[in-house]
């Protein structure tokens, strides 16, 4: 454990740095290439790239419990600890629009739970989960007439218009010849940032799985238990940053939308992609998967009357996470 925990800490830093570089560069690259941020991100790494990369690597290295545990544990962590800590600091507004997202996240969670009933996820089931995620994105896109806010992309999308306006004003004052050269240079830097972020996340995923595997041996716990708790904490570090950054910038609802969108993503795309790499067998995460499916509905029910997640409920969510973690590691 003296080696495993530091590896997880370093992995979390790499995953956070890589995800931050990726989403920031993705916004710039998408504008330069004439794509939406969501389109570029889904093509390259997904809306929650750190969980996706880590789960795929864990599956490929014959650690199905870490892969499934990370996908499900990340959702429980985000929906309890991340939102609970933020709400304990300041109440989080939950609009009807976000509650609609939450119902979709619950449906995605239910699909994951159904896939995990027999303790395994086959490649065909992984393909179905990925297809369902694509369908959810298409549905939200159609309802909103715009790309849905998912994960770290929620905050990036909220800032994209402001950045575009700033760039337009700057380019207006620039000579036409310089415009072309600057645009080409910016596009190249943005694309390098995208792939640099992917490389950092790849390295972080390798270290995360290596560190988690060492902790499994040192603590004598199962892959499932460590995946649900310590590995999930490492891979959701970026979401904690998102929630508090959005709250600090006065757009906390963006953070909540990002979290529930991420929950849908992990339950379908992350779990499905891991199963495509290598079928997940002998995993025991069905009860946490059911919990992850119920939590978004609980969020809807608890905030329907007042339209916000208050401090008391925030504390309850944090306590709930601590209970969950303690039970998983027992």
PDB file of C-alpha atoms in Angstrom:
ATOM      1  CA  UNK A   1       0.000   0.000   0.000  1.00  0.00           C
ATOM      2  CA  UNK A   2       3.020   2.282   0.512  1.00  0.00           C
ATOM      3  CA  UNK A   3       3.475   2.151  -3.259  1.00  0.00           C
ATOM      4  CA  UNK A   4      -0.137   1.712  -4.381  1.00  0.00           C
ATOM      5  CA  UNK A   5      -1.592   4.841  -2.773  1.00  0.00           C
ATOM      6  CA  UNK A   6       1.124   7.210  -4.070  1.00  0.00           C
ATOM      7  CA  UNK A   7       0.617   5.722  -7.542  1.00  0.00           C
ATOM      8  CA  UNK A   8      -3.096   6.477  -7.277  1.00  0.00           C
ATOM      9  CA  UNK A   9      -2.318  10.047  -6.179  1.00  0.00           C
ATOM     10  CA  UNK A  10       0.051  10.593  -9.126  1.00  0.00           C
ATOM     11  CA  UNK A  11      -2.469   8.955 -11.437  1.00  0.00           C
ATOM     12  CA  UNK A  12      -5.189  11.332 -10.232  1.00  0.00           C
ATOM     13  CA  UNK A  13      -2.931  14.305 -10.968  1.00  0.00           C
ATOM     14  CA  UNK A  14      -2.176  13.027 -14.477  1.00  0.00           C
ATOM     15  CA  UNK A  15      -5.829  12.268 -15.153  1.00  0.00           C
ATOM     16  CA  UNK A  16      -6.898  15.722 -13.955  1.00  0.00           C
ATOM     17  CA  UNK A  17      -4.164  17.460 -15.934  1.00  0.00           C
ATOM     18  CA  UNK A  18      -4.826  15.396 -19.037  1.00  0.00           C
ATOM     19  CA  UNK A  19      -8.595  15.894 -18.870  1.00  0.00           C
ATOM     20  CA  UNK A  20      -8.167  19.634 -18.304  1.00  0.00           C
ATOM     21  CA  UNK A  21      -5.758  19.960 -21.245  1.00  0.00           C
ATOM     22  CA  UNK A  22      -8.002  17.805 -23.404  1.00  0.00           C
ATOM     23  CA  UNK A  23     -11.263  19.651 -22.826  1.00  0.00           C
ATOM     24  CA  UNK A  24      -9.673  23.108 -23.067  1.00  0.00           C
ATOM     25  CA  UNK A  25      -7.882  22.175 -26.287  1.00  0.00           C
ATOM     26  CA  UNK A  26     -10.981  20.384 -27.597  1.00  0.00           C
ATOM     27  CA  UNK A  27     -12.990  23.612 -27.366  1.00  0.00           C
ATOM     28  CA  UNK A  28     -10.400  25.508 -29.404  1.00  0.00           C
ATOM     29  CA  UNK A  29      -9.808  22.665 -31.852  1.00  0.00           C
ATOM     30  CA  UNK A  30     -13.529  22.169 -32.427  1.00  0.00           C
ATOM     31  CA  UNK A  31     -14.017  25.838 -33.301  1.00  0.00           C
ATOM     32  CA  UNK A  32     -11.022  25.790 -35.650  1.00  0.00           C
ATOM     33  CA  UNK A  33     -12.258  22.614 -37.392  1.00  0.00           C
ATOM     34  CA  UNK A  34     -15.880  23.731 -37.530  1.00  0.00           C
ATOM     35  CA  UNK A  35     -17.093  20.975 -35.196  1.00  0.00           C
ATOM     36  CA  UNK A  36     -18.979  21.065 -31.923  1.00  0.00           C
ATOM     37  CA  UNK A  37     -16.982  20.381 -28.763  1.00  0.00           C
ATOM     38  CA  UNK A  38     -19.200  17.387 -28.041  1.00  0.00           C
ATOM     39  CA  UNK A  39     -18.659  15.913 -31.511  1.00  0.00           C
ATOM     40  CA  UNK A  40     -14.875  16.199 -31.262  1.00  0.00           C
ATOM     41  CA  UNK A  41     -14.797  14.840 -27.735  1.00  0.00           C
ATOM     42  CA  UNK A  42     -17.030  11.863 -28.495  1.00  0.00           C
ATOM     43  CA  UNK A  43     -14.830  11.025 -31.474  1.00  0.00           C
ATOM     44  CA  UNK A  44     -11.572  11.180 -29.530  1.00  0.00           C
ATOM     45  CA  UNK A  45     -12.125  10.278 -25.902  1.00  0.00           C
ATOM     46  CA  UNK A  46     -15.660  10.776 -24.758  1.00  0.00           C
ATOM     47  CA  UNK A  47     -17.175  13.283 -22.375  1.00  0.00           C
ATOM     48  CA  UNK A  48     -15.645  11.612 -19.319  1.00  0.00           C
ATOM     49  CA  UNK A  49     -12.295  10.568 -20.808  1.00  0.00           C
ATOM     50  CA  UNK A  50     -10.436   9.725 -17.606  1.00  0.00           C
ATOM     51  CA  UNK A  51     -12.928   7.055 -16.528  1.00  0.00           C
ATOM     52  CA  UNK A  52     -13.159   5.688 -20.074  1.00  0.00           C
ATOM     53  CA  UNK A  53      -9.383   5.370 -20.493  1.00  0.00           C
ATOM     54  CA  UNK A  54      -8.872   3.843 -17.049  1.00  0.00           C
ATOM     55  CA  UNK A  55     -11.706   1.308 -17.380  1.00  0.00           C
ATOM     56  CA  UNK A  56     -10.554   0.225 -20.848  1.00  0.00           C
ATOM     57  CA  UNK A  57      -6.981  -0.242 -19.642  1.00  0.00           C
ATOM     58  CA  UNK A  58      -8.135  -2.174 -16.564  1.00  0.00           C
ATOM     59  CA  UNK A  59     -10.221  -4.501 -18.733  1.00  0.00           C
ATOM     60  CA  UNK A  60      -7.324  -5.033 -21.116  1.00  0.00           C
ATOM     61  CA  UNK A  61      -5.029  -5.919 -18.195  1.00  0.00           C
ATOM     62  CA  UNK A  62      -7.407  -8.611 -16.904  1.00  0.00           C
ATOM     63  CA  UNK A  63      -8.840  -6.536 -14.036  1.00  0.00           C
ATOM     64  CA  UNK A  64     -12.585  -6.615 -14.814  1.00  0.00           C
ATOM     65  CA  UNK A  65     -13.472  -5.757 -11.219  1.00  0.00           C
ATOM     66  CA  UNK A  66     -11.438  -2.550 -11.395  1.00  0.00           C
ATOM     67  CA  UNK A  67     -13.036  -1.636 -14.739  1.00  0.00           C
ATOM     68  CA  UNK A  68     -16.635  -2.225 -13.651  1.00  0.00           C
ATOM     69  CA  UNK A  69     -15.970  -0.887 -10.162  1.00  0.00           C
ATOM     70  CA  UNK A  70     -14.504   2.332 -11.535  1.00  0.00           C
ATOM     71  CA  UNK A  71     -17.448   2.957 -13.889  1.00  0.00           C
ATOM     72  CA  UNK A  72     -20.069   2.327 -11.195  1.00  0.00           C
ATOM     73  CA  UNK A  73     -18.091   3.698  -8.254  1.00  0.00           C
ATOM     74  CA  UNK A  74     -17.394   6.942 -10.104  1.00  0.00           C
ATOM     75  CA  UNK A  75     -21.143   7.513 -10.435  1.00  0.00           C
ATOM     76  CA  UNK A  76     -21.804   6.875  -6.755  1.00  0.00           C
ATOM     77  CA  UNK A  77     -18.888   9.157  -5.837  1.00  0.00           C
ATOM     78  CA  UNK A  78     -20.054  12.006  -8.060  1.00  0.00           C
ATOM     79  CA  UNK A  79     -23.715  11.820  -7.074  1.00  0.00           C
ATOM     80  CA  UNK A  80     -22.995  11.698  -3.349  1.00  0.00           C
ATOM     81  CA  UNK A  81     -19.585  13.025  -2.332  1.00  0.00           C
ATOM     82  CA  UNK A  82     -18.998  15.610  -5.093  1.00  0.00           C
ATOM     83  CA  UNK A  83     -22.499  17.100  -5.067  1.00  0.00           C
ATOM     84  CA  UNK A  84     -22.795  16.697  -1.291  1.00  0.00           C
ATOM     85  CA  UNK A  85     -19.601  18.627  -0.544  1.00  0.00           C
ATOM     86  CA  UNK A  86     -20.581  21.397  -2.963  1.00  0.00           C
ATOM     87  CA  UNK A  87     -24.103  21.668  -1.514  1.00  0.00           C
ATOM     88  CA  UNK A  88     -22.705  21.709   2.038  1.00  0.00           C
ATOM     89  CA  UNK A  89     -20.721  24.832   1.079  1.00  0.00           C
ATOM     90  CA  UNK A  90     -23.571  26.551  -0.803  1.00  0.00           C
ATOM     91  CA  UNK A  91     -27.010  25.307  -1.970  1.00  0.00           C
ATOM     92  CA  UNK A  92     -27.034  24.022  -5.563  1.00  0.00           C
ATOM     93  CA  UNK A  93     -29.942  25.032  -7.837  1.00  0.00           C
ATOM     94  CA  UNK A  94     -31.601  22.070  -9.596  1.00  0.00           C
ATOM     95  CA  UNK A  95     -33.915  23.215 -12.381  1.00  0.00           C
ATOM     96  CA  UNK A  96     -36.573  21.195 -14.155  1.00  0.00           C
ATOM     97  CA  UNK A  97     -34.212  20.902 -17.117  1.00  0.00           C
ATOM     98  CA  UNK A  98     -31.486  19.341 -14.979  1.00  0.00           C
ATOM     99  CA  UNK A  99     -34.009  17.020 -13.340  1.00  0.00           C
ATOM    100  CA  UNK A 100     -34.899  15.800 -16.825  1.00  0.00           C
ATOM    101  CA  UNK A 101     -31.214  15.015 -17.369  1.00  0.00           C
ATOM    102  CA  UNK A 102     -31.248  13.136 -14.066  1.00  0.00           C
ATOM    103  CA  UNK A 103     -34.105  10.895 -15.186  1.00  0.00           C
ATOM    104  CA  UNK A 104     -32.055  10.006 -18.271  1.00  0.00           C
ATOM    105  CA  UNK A 105     -29.060   9.246 -16.060  1.00  0.00           C
ATOM    106  CA  UNK A 106     -31.248   6.951 -13.954  1.00  0.00           C
ATOM    107  CA  UNK A 107     -32.380   5.116 -17.098  1.00  0.00           C
ATOM    108  CA  UNK A 108     -28.751   4.680 -18.156  1.00  0.00           C
ATOM    109  CA  UNK A 109     -27.904   3.410 -14.687  1.00  0.00           C
ATOM    110  CA  UNK A 110     -30.734   0.910 -14.895  1.00  0.00           C
ATOM    111  CA  UNK A 111     -29.330  -0.413 -18.178  1.00  0.00           C
ATOM    112  CA  UNK A 112     -25.941  -0.905 -16.523  1.00  0.00           C
ATOM    113  CA  UNK A 113     -27.544  -2.725 -13.587  1.00  0.00           C
ATOM    114  CA  UNK A 114     -29.425  -5.052 -15.955  1.00  0.00           C
ATOM    115  CA  UNK A 115     -26.180  -5.825 -17.801  1.00  0.00           C
ATOM    116  CA  UNK A 116     -24.477  -6.655 -14.489  1.00  0.00           C
ATOM    117  CA  UNK A 117     -27.204  -8.960 -13.111  1.00  0.00           C
ATOM    118  CA  UNK A 118     -25.241 -12.104 -13.994  1.00  0.00           C
ATOM    119  CA  UNK A 119     -21.912 -10.666 -12.835  1.00  0.00           C
ATOM    120  CA  UNK A 120     -20.518 -10.162 -16.316  1.00  0.00           C
ATOM    121  CA  UNK A 121     -20.740  -7.837 -19.303  1.00  0.00           C
ATOM    122  CA  UNK A 122     -20.149  -9.438 -22.702  1.00  0.00           C
ATOM    123  CA  UNK A 123     -18.942  -7.675 -25.840  1.00  0.00           C
ATOM    124  CA  UNK A 124     -22.454  -7.640 -27.380  1.00  0.00           C
ATOM    125  CA  UNK A 125     -23.802  -6.128 -24.161  1.00  0.00           C
ATOM    126  CA  UNK A 126     -21.009  -3.555 -24.255  1.00  0.00           C
ATOM    127  CA  UNK A 127     -22.012  -2.676 -27.807  1.00  0.00           C
ATOM    128  CA  UNK A 128     -25.633  -2.268 -26.728  1.00  0.00           C
ATOM    129  CA  UNK A 129     -24.583   0.054 -23.870  1.00  0.00           C
ATOM    130  CA  UNK A 130     -22.544   2.224 -26.241  1.00  0.00           C
ATOM    131  CA  UNK A 131     -25.445   2.344 -28.703  1.00  0.00           C
ATOM    132  CA  UNK A 132     -27.806   3.365 -25.908  1.00  0.00           C
ATOM    133  CA  UNK A 133     -25.451   6.172 -24.915  1.00  0.00           C
ATOM    134  CA  UNK A 134     -25.386   7.441 -28.503  1.00  0.00           C
ATOM    135  CA  UNK A 135     -29.183   7.333 -28.485  1.00  0.00           C
ATOM    136  CA  UNK A 136     -29.355   9.322 -25.241  1.00  0.00           C
ATOM    137  CA  UNK A 137     -27.042  11.985 -26.658  1.00  0.00           C
ATOM    138  CA  UNK A 138     -29.128  12.202 -29.834  1.00  0.00           C
ATOM    139  CA  UNK A 139     -32.336  12.492 -27.805  1.00  0.00           C
ATOM    140  CA  UNK A 140     -31.010  15.264 -25.566  1.00  0.00           C
ATOM    141  CA  UNK A 141     -29.540  17.047 -28.573  1.00  0.00           C
ATOM    142  CA  UNK A 142     -32.940  16.950 -30.284  1.00  0.00           C
ATOM    143  CA  UNK A 143     -34.791  18.160 -27.181  1.00  0.00           C
ATOM    144  CA  UNK A 144     -32.336  20.959 -26.452  1.00  0.00           C
ATOM    145  CA  UNK A 145     -31.618  21.844 -30.085  1.00  0.00           C
ATOM    146  CA  UNK A 146     -27.970  21.939 -28.974  1.00  0.00           C
ATOM    147  CA  UNK A 147     -25.271  19.536 -27.744  1.00  0.00           C
ATOM    148  CA  UNK A 148     -25.938  18.303 -24.183  1.00  0.00           C
ATOM    149  CA  UNK A 149     -23.717  19.416 -21.304  1.00  0.00           C
ATOM    150  CA  UNK A 150     -21.762  16.352 -20.178  1.00  0.00           C
ATOM    151  CA  UNK A 151     -18.951  16.090 -17.652  1.00  0.00           C
ATOM    152  CA  UNK A 152     -16.103  18.566 -17.972  1.00  0.00           C
ATOM    153  CA  UNK A 153     -17.598  19.688 -21.280  1.00  0.00           C
ATOM    154  CA  UNK A 154     -20.427  21.351 -19.371  1.00  0.00           C
ATOM    155  CA  UNK A 155     -18.159  24.071 -18.068  1.00  0.00           C
ATOM    156  CA  UNK A 156     -16.263  24.382 -21.357  1.00  0.00           C
ATOM    157  CA  UNK A 157     -19.508  24.793 -23.314  1.00  0.00           C
ATOM    158  CA  UNK A 158     -20.675  27.475 -20.882  1.00  0.00           C
ATOM    159  CA  UNK A 159     -17.524  29.491 -21.545  1.00  0.00           C
ATOM    160  CA  UNK A 160     -17.192  28.776 -25.274  1.00  0.00           C
ATOM    161  CA  UNK A 161     -19.361  31.663 -26.485  1.00  0.00           C
ATOM    162  CA  UNK A 162     -17.452  34.196 -24.375  1.00  0.00           C
ATOM    163  CA  UNK A 163     -14.112  32.903 -25.666  1.00  0.00           C
ATOM    164  CA  UNK A 164     -15.357  32.984 -29.255  1.00  0.00           C
ATOM    165  CA  UNK A 165     -16.461  36.600 -28.902  1.00  0.00           C
ATOM    166  CA  UNK A 166     -13.093  37.555 -27.439  1.00  0.00           C
ATOM    167  CA  UNK A 167     -11.229  35.837 -30.272  1.00  0.00           C
ATOM    168  CA  UNK A 168     -13.436  37.537 -32.860  1.00  0.00           C
ATOM    169  CA  UNK A 169     -12.715  40.974 -31.390  1.00  0.00           C
ATOM    170  CA  UNK A 170      -8.991  40.256 -31.342  1.00  0.00           C
ATOM    171  CA  UNK A 171      -8.914  38.960 -34.914  1.00  0.00           C
ATOM    172  CA  UNK A 172     -10.769  42.048 -36.133  1.00  0.00           C
ATOM    173  CA  UNK A 173      -7.799  44.205 -35.123  1.00  0.00           C
ATOM    174  CA  UNK A 174      -5.266  41.891 -36.800  1.00  0.00           C
ATOM    175  CA  UNK A 175      -3.895  42.153 -40.333  1.00  0.00           C
ATOM    176  CA  UNK A 176      -5.389  39.611 -42.786  1.00  0.00           C
ATOM    177  CA  UNK A 177      -2.028  37.956 -43.471  1.00  0.00           C
ATOM    178  CA  UNK A 178      -1.312  37.571 -39.786  1.00  0.00           C
ATOM    179  CA  UNK A 179      -4.829  36.238 -39.304  1.00  0.00           C
ATOM    180  CA  UNK A 180      -4.164  33.210 -41.496  1.00  0.00           C
ATOM    181  CA  UNK A 181      -0.818  32.408 -39.908  1.00  0.00           C
ATOM    182  CA  UNK A 182      -2.155  32.883 -36.385  1.00  0.00           C
ATOM    183  CA  UNK A 183      -5.220  30.742 -37.113  1.00  0.00           C
ATOM    184  CA  UNK A 184      -3.089  27.909 -38.470  1.00  0.00           C
ATOM    185  CA  UNK A 185      -0.746  28.097 -35.479  1.00  0.00           C
ATOM    186  CA  UNK A 186      -3.632  28.133 -33.014  1.00  0.00           C
ATOM    187  CA  UNK A 187      -5.249  25.147 -34.714  1.00  0.00           C
ATOM    188  CA  UNK A 188      -2.006  23.173 -34.544  1.00  0.00           C
ATOM    189  CA  UNK A 189      -1.537  24.037 -30.860  1.00  0.00           C
ATOM    190  CA  UNK A 190      -5.129  23.071 -30.094  1.00  0.00           C
ATOM    191  CA  UNK A 191      -4.761  19.700 -31.806  1.00  0.00           C
ATOM    192  CA  UNK A 192      -1.452  19.084 -30.036  1.00  0.00           C
ATOM    193  CA  UNK A 193      -3.206  19.909 -26.764  1.00  0.00           C
ATOM    194  CA  UNK A 194      -5.970  17.404 -27.523  1.00  0.00           C
ATOM    195  CA  UNK A 195      -3.538  14.576 -28.206  1.00  0.00           C
ATOM    196  CA  UNK A 196      -1.279  15.667 -25.346  1.00  0.00           C
ATOM    197  CA  UNK A 197      -4.258  15.433 -23.019  1.00  0.00           C
ATOM    198  CA  UNK A 198      -5.029  11.952 -24.314  1.00  0.00           C
ATOM    199  CA  UNK A 199      -1.436  10.865 -23.687  1.00  0.00           C
ATOM    200  CA  UNK A 200      -1.483  12.233 -20.143  1.00  0.00           C
ATOM    201  CA  UNK A 201      -4.760  10.460 -19.436  1.00  0.00           C
ATOM    202  CA  UNK A 202      -3.358   7.261 -20.909  1.00  0.00           C
ATOM    203  CA  UNK A 203      -0.373   7.454 -18.560  1.00  0.00           C
ATOM    204  CA  UNK A 204      -2.665   8.302 -15.677  1.00  0.00           C
ATOM    205  CA  UNK A 205      -4.879   5.338 -16.471  1.00  0.00           C
ATOM    206  CA  UNK A 206      -1.900   2.976 -16.483  1.00  0.00           C
ATOM    207  CA  UNK A 207      -0.695   4.294 -13.110  1.00  0.00           C
ATOM    208  CA  UNK A 208      -4.222   4.237 -11.672  1.00  0.00           C
ATOM    209  CA  UNK A 209      -4.757   0.584 -12.543  1.00  0.00           C
ATOM    210  CA  UNK A 210      -1.236  -0.356 -11.417  1.00  0.00           C
ATOM    211  CA  UNK A 211      -1.676   1.459  -8.113  1.00  0.00           C
ATOM    212  CA  UNK A 212      -5.152   0.012  -7.555  1.00  0.00           C
ATOM    213  CA  UNK A 213      -3.855  -3.495  -8.222  1.00  0.00           C
ATOM    214  CA  UNK A 214      -1.101  -2.983  -5.628  1.00  0.00           C
ATOM    215  CA  UNK A 215      -3.637  -1.759  -3.080  1.00  0.00           C
ATOM    216  CA  UNK A 216      -5.788  -4.837  -3.781  1.00  0.00           C
ATOM    217  CA  UNK A 217      -2.844  -7.074  -2.852  1.00  0.00           C
ATOM    218  CA  UNK A 218      -1.702  -4.995   0.133  1.00  0.00           C
ATOM    219  CA  UNK A 219      -5.153  -4.588   1.698  1.00  0.00           C
ATOM    220  CA  UNK A 220      -6.387  -8.032   0.794  1.00  0.00           C
ATOM    221  CA  UNK A 221      -9.543  -6.553  -0.747  1.00  0.00           C
ATOM    222  CA  UNK A 222     -11.151  -7.455  -4.067  1.00  0.00           C
ATOM    223  CA  UNK A 223     -10.726  -5.597  -7.355  1.00  0.00           C
ATOM    224  CA  UNK A 224     -14.410  -4.658  -7.135  1.00  0.00           C
ATOM    225  CA  UNK A 225     -14.024  -2.992  -3.721  1.00  0.00           C
ATOM    226  CA  UNK A 226     -10.960  -0.965  -4.704  1.00  0.00           C
ATOM    227  CA  UNK A 227     -12.504  -0.032  -8.054  1.00  0.00           C
ATOM    228  CA  UNK A 228     -15.671   1.213  -6.367  1.00  0.00           C
ATOM    229  CA  UNK A 229     -13.766   3.382  -3.870  1.00  0.00           C
ATOM    230  CA  UNK A 230     -10.094   4.342  -4.235  1.00  0.00           C
ATOM    231  CA  UNK A 231      -9.862   4.009  -8.022  1.00  0.00           C
ATOM    232  CA  UNK A 232     -13.188   5.811  -8.491  1.00  0.00           C
ATOM    233  CA  UNK A 233     -11.957   8.648  -6.272  1.00  0.00           C
ATOM    234  CA  UNK A 234      -8.811   8.981  -8.368  1.00  0.00           C
ATOM    235  CA  UNK A 235     -10.664   9.078 -11.678  1.00  0.00           C
ATOM    236  CA  UNK A 236     -13.372  11.504 -10.505  1.00  0.00           C
ATOM    237  CA  UNK A 237     -10.912  14.095  -9.202  1.00  0.00           C
ATOM    238  CA  UNK A 238     -11.602  16.235 -12.277  1.00  0.00           C
ATOM    239  CA  UNK A 239     -15.341  16.247 -11.534  1.00  0.00           C
ATOM    240  CA  UNK A 240     -14.678  17.612  -8.042  1.00  0.00           C
ATOM    241  CA  UNK A 241     -12.715  20.426  -9.671  1.00  0.00           C
ATOM    242  CA  UNK A 242     -15.551  21.016 -12.149  1.00  0.00           C
ATOM    243  CA  UNK A 243     -18.230  21.254  -9.457  1.00  0.00           C
ATOM    244  CA  UNK A 244     -16.351  23.749  -7.319  1.00  0.00           C
ATOM    245  CA  UNK A 245     -15.046  25.782 -10.278  1.00  0.00           C
ATOM    246  CA  UNK A 246     -18.560  26.127 -11.694  1.00  0.00           C
ATOM    247  CA  UNK A 247     -19.918  27.137  -8.295  1.00  0.00           C
ATOM    248  CA  UNK A 248     -17.150  29.702  -7.900  1.00  0.00           C
ATOM    249  CA  UNK A 249     -17.932  31.191 -11.318  1.00  0.00           C
ATOM    250  CA  UNK A 250     -21.603  31.502 -10.494  1.00  0.00           C
ATOM    251  CA  UNK A 251     -22.880  28.705 -12.756  1.00  0.00           C
ATOM    252  CA  UNK A 252     -23.432  25.824 -10.269  1.00  0.00           C
ATOM    253  CA  UNK A 253     -26.271  24.365 -12.324  1.00  0.00           C
ATOM    254  CA  UNK A 254     -23.762  23.679 -15.099  1.00  0.00           C
ATOM    255  CA  UNK A 255     -21.808  21.520 -12.651  1.00  0.00           C
ATOM    256  CA  UNK A 256     -24.908  19.555 -11.646  1.00  0.00           C
ATOM    257  CA  UNK A 257     -25.798  18.985 -15.308  1.00  0.00           C
ATOM    258  CA  UNK A 258     -22.229  17.840 -15.875  1.00  0.00           C
ATOM    259  CA  UNK A 259     -22.410  15.348 -13.023  1.00  0.00           C
ATOM    260  CA  UNK A 260     -25.698  13.758 -14.070  1.00  0.00           C
ATOM    261  CA  UNK A 261     -24.546  13.683 -17.697  1.00  0.00           C
ATOM    262  CA  UNK A 262     -21.342  11.984 -16.562  1.00  0.00           C
ATOM    263  CA  UNK A 263     -23.383   9.420 -14.646  1.00  0.00           C
ATOM    264  CA  UNK A 264     -25.206   8.489 -17.853  1.00  0.00           C
ATOM    265  CA  UNK A 265     -21.907   8.360 -19.710  1.00  0.00           C
ATOM    266  CA  UNK A 266     -20.150   6.077 -17.218  1.00  0.00           C
ATOM    267  CA  UNK A 267     -23.095   3.691 -16.940  1.00  0.00           C
ATOM    268  CA  UNK A 268     -23.192   3.170 -20.696  1.00  0.00           C
ATOM    269  CA  UNK A 269     -20.128   4.367 -22.623  1.00  0.00           C
ATOM    270  CA  UNK A 270     -17.441   3.664 -19.996  1.00  0.00           C
ATOM    271  CA  UNK A 271     -18.808   0.263 -18.994  1.00  0.00           C
ATOM    272  CA  UNK A 272     -19.576  -0.639 -22.608  1.00  0.00           C
ATOM    273  CA  UNK A 273     -16.151   0.374 -23.937  1.00  0.00           C
ATOM    274  CA  UNK A 274     -14.399  -1.639 -21.224  1.00  0.00           C
ATOM    275  CA  UNK A 275     -16.441  -4.727 -22.160  1.00  0.00           C
ATOM    276  CA  UNK A 276     -15.539  -4.273 -25.826  1.00  0.00           C
ATOM    277  CA  UNK A 277     -11.841  -4.306 -24.948  1.00  0.00           C
ATOM    278  CA  UNK A 278     -12.299  -7.534 -22.973  1.00  0.00           C
ATOM    279  CA  UNK A 279     -15.549  -9.059 -21.670  1.00  0.00           C
ATOM    280  CA  UNK A 280     -16.007  -8.331 -17.975  1.00  0.00           C
ATOM    281  CA  UNK A 281     -16.500 -11.530 -15.967  1.00  0.00           C
ATOM    282  CA  UNK A 282     -16.931 -12.380 -12.282  1.00  0.00           C
ATOM    283  CA  UNK A 283     -17.645  -8.821 -11.174  1.00  0.00           C
ATOM    284  CA  UNK A 284     -19.740  -8.217  -8.071  1.00  0.00           C
ATOM    285  CA  UNK A 285     -20.982  -4.645  -8.309  1.00  0.00           C
ATOM    286  CA  UNK A 286     -24.717  -5.151  -8.811  1.00  0.00           C
ATOM    287  CA  UNK A 287     -25.858  -3.525  -5.509  1.00  0.00           C
ATOM    288  CA  UNK A 288     -23.710  -0.400  -6.142  1.00  0.00           C
ATOM    289  CA  UNK A 289     -24.997  -0.350  -9.740  1.00  0.00           C
ATOM    290  CA  UNK A 290     -28.586  -0.319  -8.450  1.00  0.00           C
ATOM    291  CA  UNK A 291     -27.646   2.444  -6.011  1.00  0.00           C
ATOM    292  CA  UNK A 292     -26.076   4.466  -8.855  1.00  0.00           C
ATOM    293  CA  UNK A 293     -29.310   4.084 -10.845  1.00  0.00           C
ATOM    294  CA  UNK A 294     -31.515   5.168  -7.927  1.00  0.00           C
ATOM    295  CA  UNK A 295     -29.449   8.189  -6.857  1.00  0.00           C
ATOM    296  CA  UNK A 296     -30.429  10.457  -9.794  1.00  0.00           C
ATOM    297  CA  UNK A 297     -34.118   9.741  -9.070  1.00  0.00           C
ATOM    298  CA  UNK A 298     -33.521  10.545  -5.404  1.00  0.00           C
ATOM    299  CA  UNK A 299     -31.944  13.830  -6.512  1.00  0.00           C
ATOM    300  CA  UNK A 300     -35.085  14.602  -8.531  1.00  0.00           C
ATOM    301  CA  UNK A 301     -37.434  13.716  -5.661  1.00  0.00           C
ATOM    302  CA  UNK A 302     -35.493  15.618  -2.989  1.00  0.00           C
ATOM    303  CA  UNK A 303     -35.224  18.822  -5.028  1.00  0.00           C
ATOM    304  CA  UNK A 304     -38.586  18.867  -6.811  1.00  0.00           C
ATOM    305  CA  UNK A 305     -40.302  21.184  -4.288  1.00  0.00           C
ATOM    306  CA  UNK A 306     -37.614  23.784  -3.609  1.00  0.00           C
ATOM    307  CA  UNK A 307     -35.599  23.406  -6.785  1.00  0.00           C
ATOM    308  CA  UNK A 308     -32.271  23.223  -4.976  1.00  0.00           C
ATOM    309  CA  UNK A 309     -29.992  20.871  -3.102  1.00  0.00           C
ATOM    310  CA  UNK A 310     -29.539  22.409   0.345  1.00  0.00           C
ATOM    311  CA  UNK A 311     -26.772  22.165   2.914  1.00  0.00           C
ATOM    312  CA  UNK A 312     -28.538  19.574   5.071  1.00  0.00           C
ATOM    313  CA  UNK A 313     -29.079  17.263   2.109  1.00  0.00           C
ATOM    314  CA  UNK A 314     -25.471  17.873   1.111  1.00  0.00           C
ATOM    315  CA  UNK A 315     -24.264  16.646   4.491  1.00  0.00           C
ATOM    316  CA  UNK A 316     -26.558  13.623   4.205  1.00  0.00           C
ATOM    317  CA  UNK A 317     -25.060  12.780   0.801  1.00  0.00           C
ATOM    318  CA  UNK A 318     -21.503  13.022   2.162  1.00  0.00           C
ATOM    319  CA  UNK A 319     -22.433  10.767   5.089  1.00  0.00           C
ATOM    320  CA  UNK A 320     -24.037   8.373   2.632  1.00  0.00           C
ATOM    321  CA  UNK A 321     -20.846   8.181   0.607  1.00  0.00           C
ATOM    322  CA  UNK A 322     -18.724   7.498   3.690  1.00  0.00           C
ATOM    323  CA  UNK A 323     -21.115   4.687   4.627  1.00  0.00           C
ATOM    324  CA  UNK A 324     -20.924   3.288   1.106  1.00  0.00           C
ATOM    325  CA  UNK A 325     -17.108   3.405   1.055  1.00  0.00           C
ATOM    326  CA  UNK A 326     -16.835   1.811   4.488  1.00  0.00           C
ATOM    327  CA  UNK A 327     -19.247  -0.974   3.529  1.00  0.00           C
ATOM    328  CA  UNK A 328     -17.421  -1.621   0.217  1.00  0.00           C
ATOM    329  CA  UNK A 329     -14.043  -1.904   1.957  1.00  0.00           C
ATOM    330  CA  UNK A 330     -15.255  -3.956   4.916  1.00  0.00           C
TER     331      UNK A 330
END
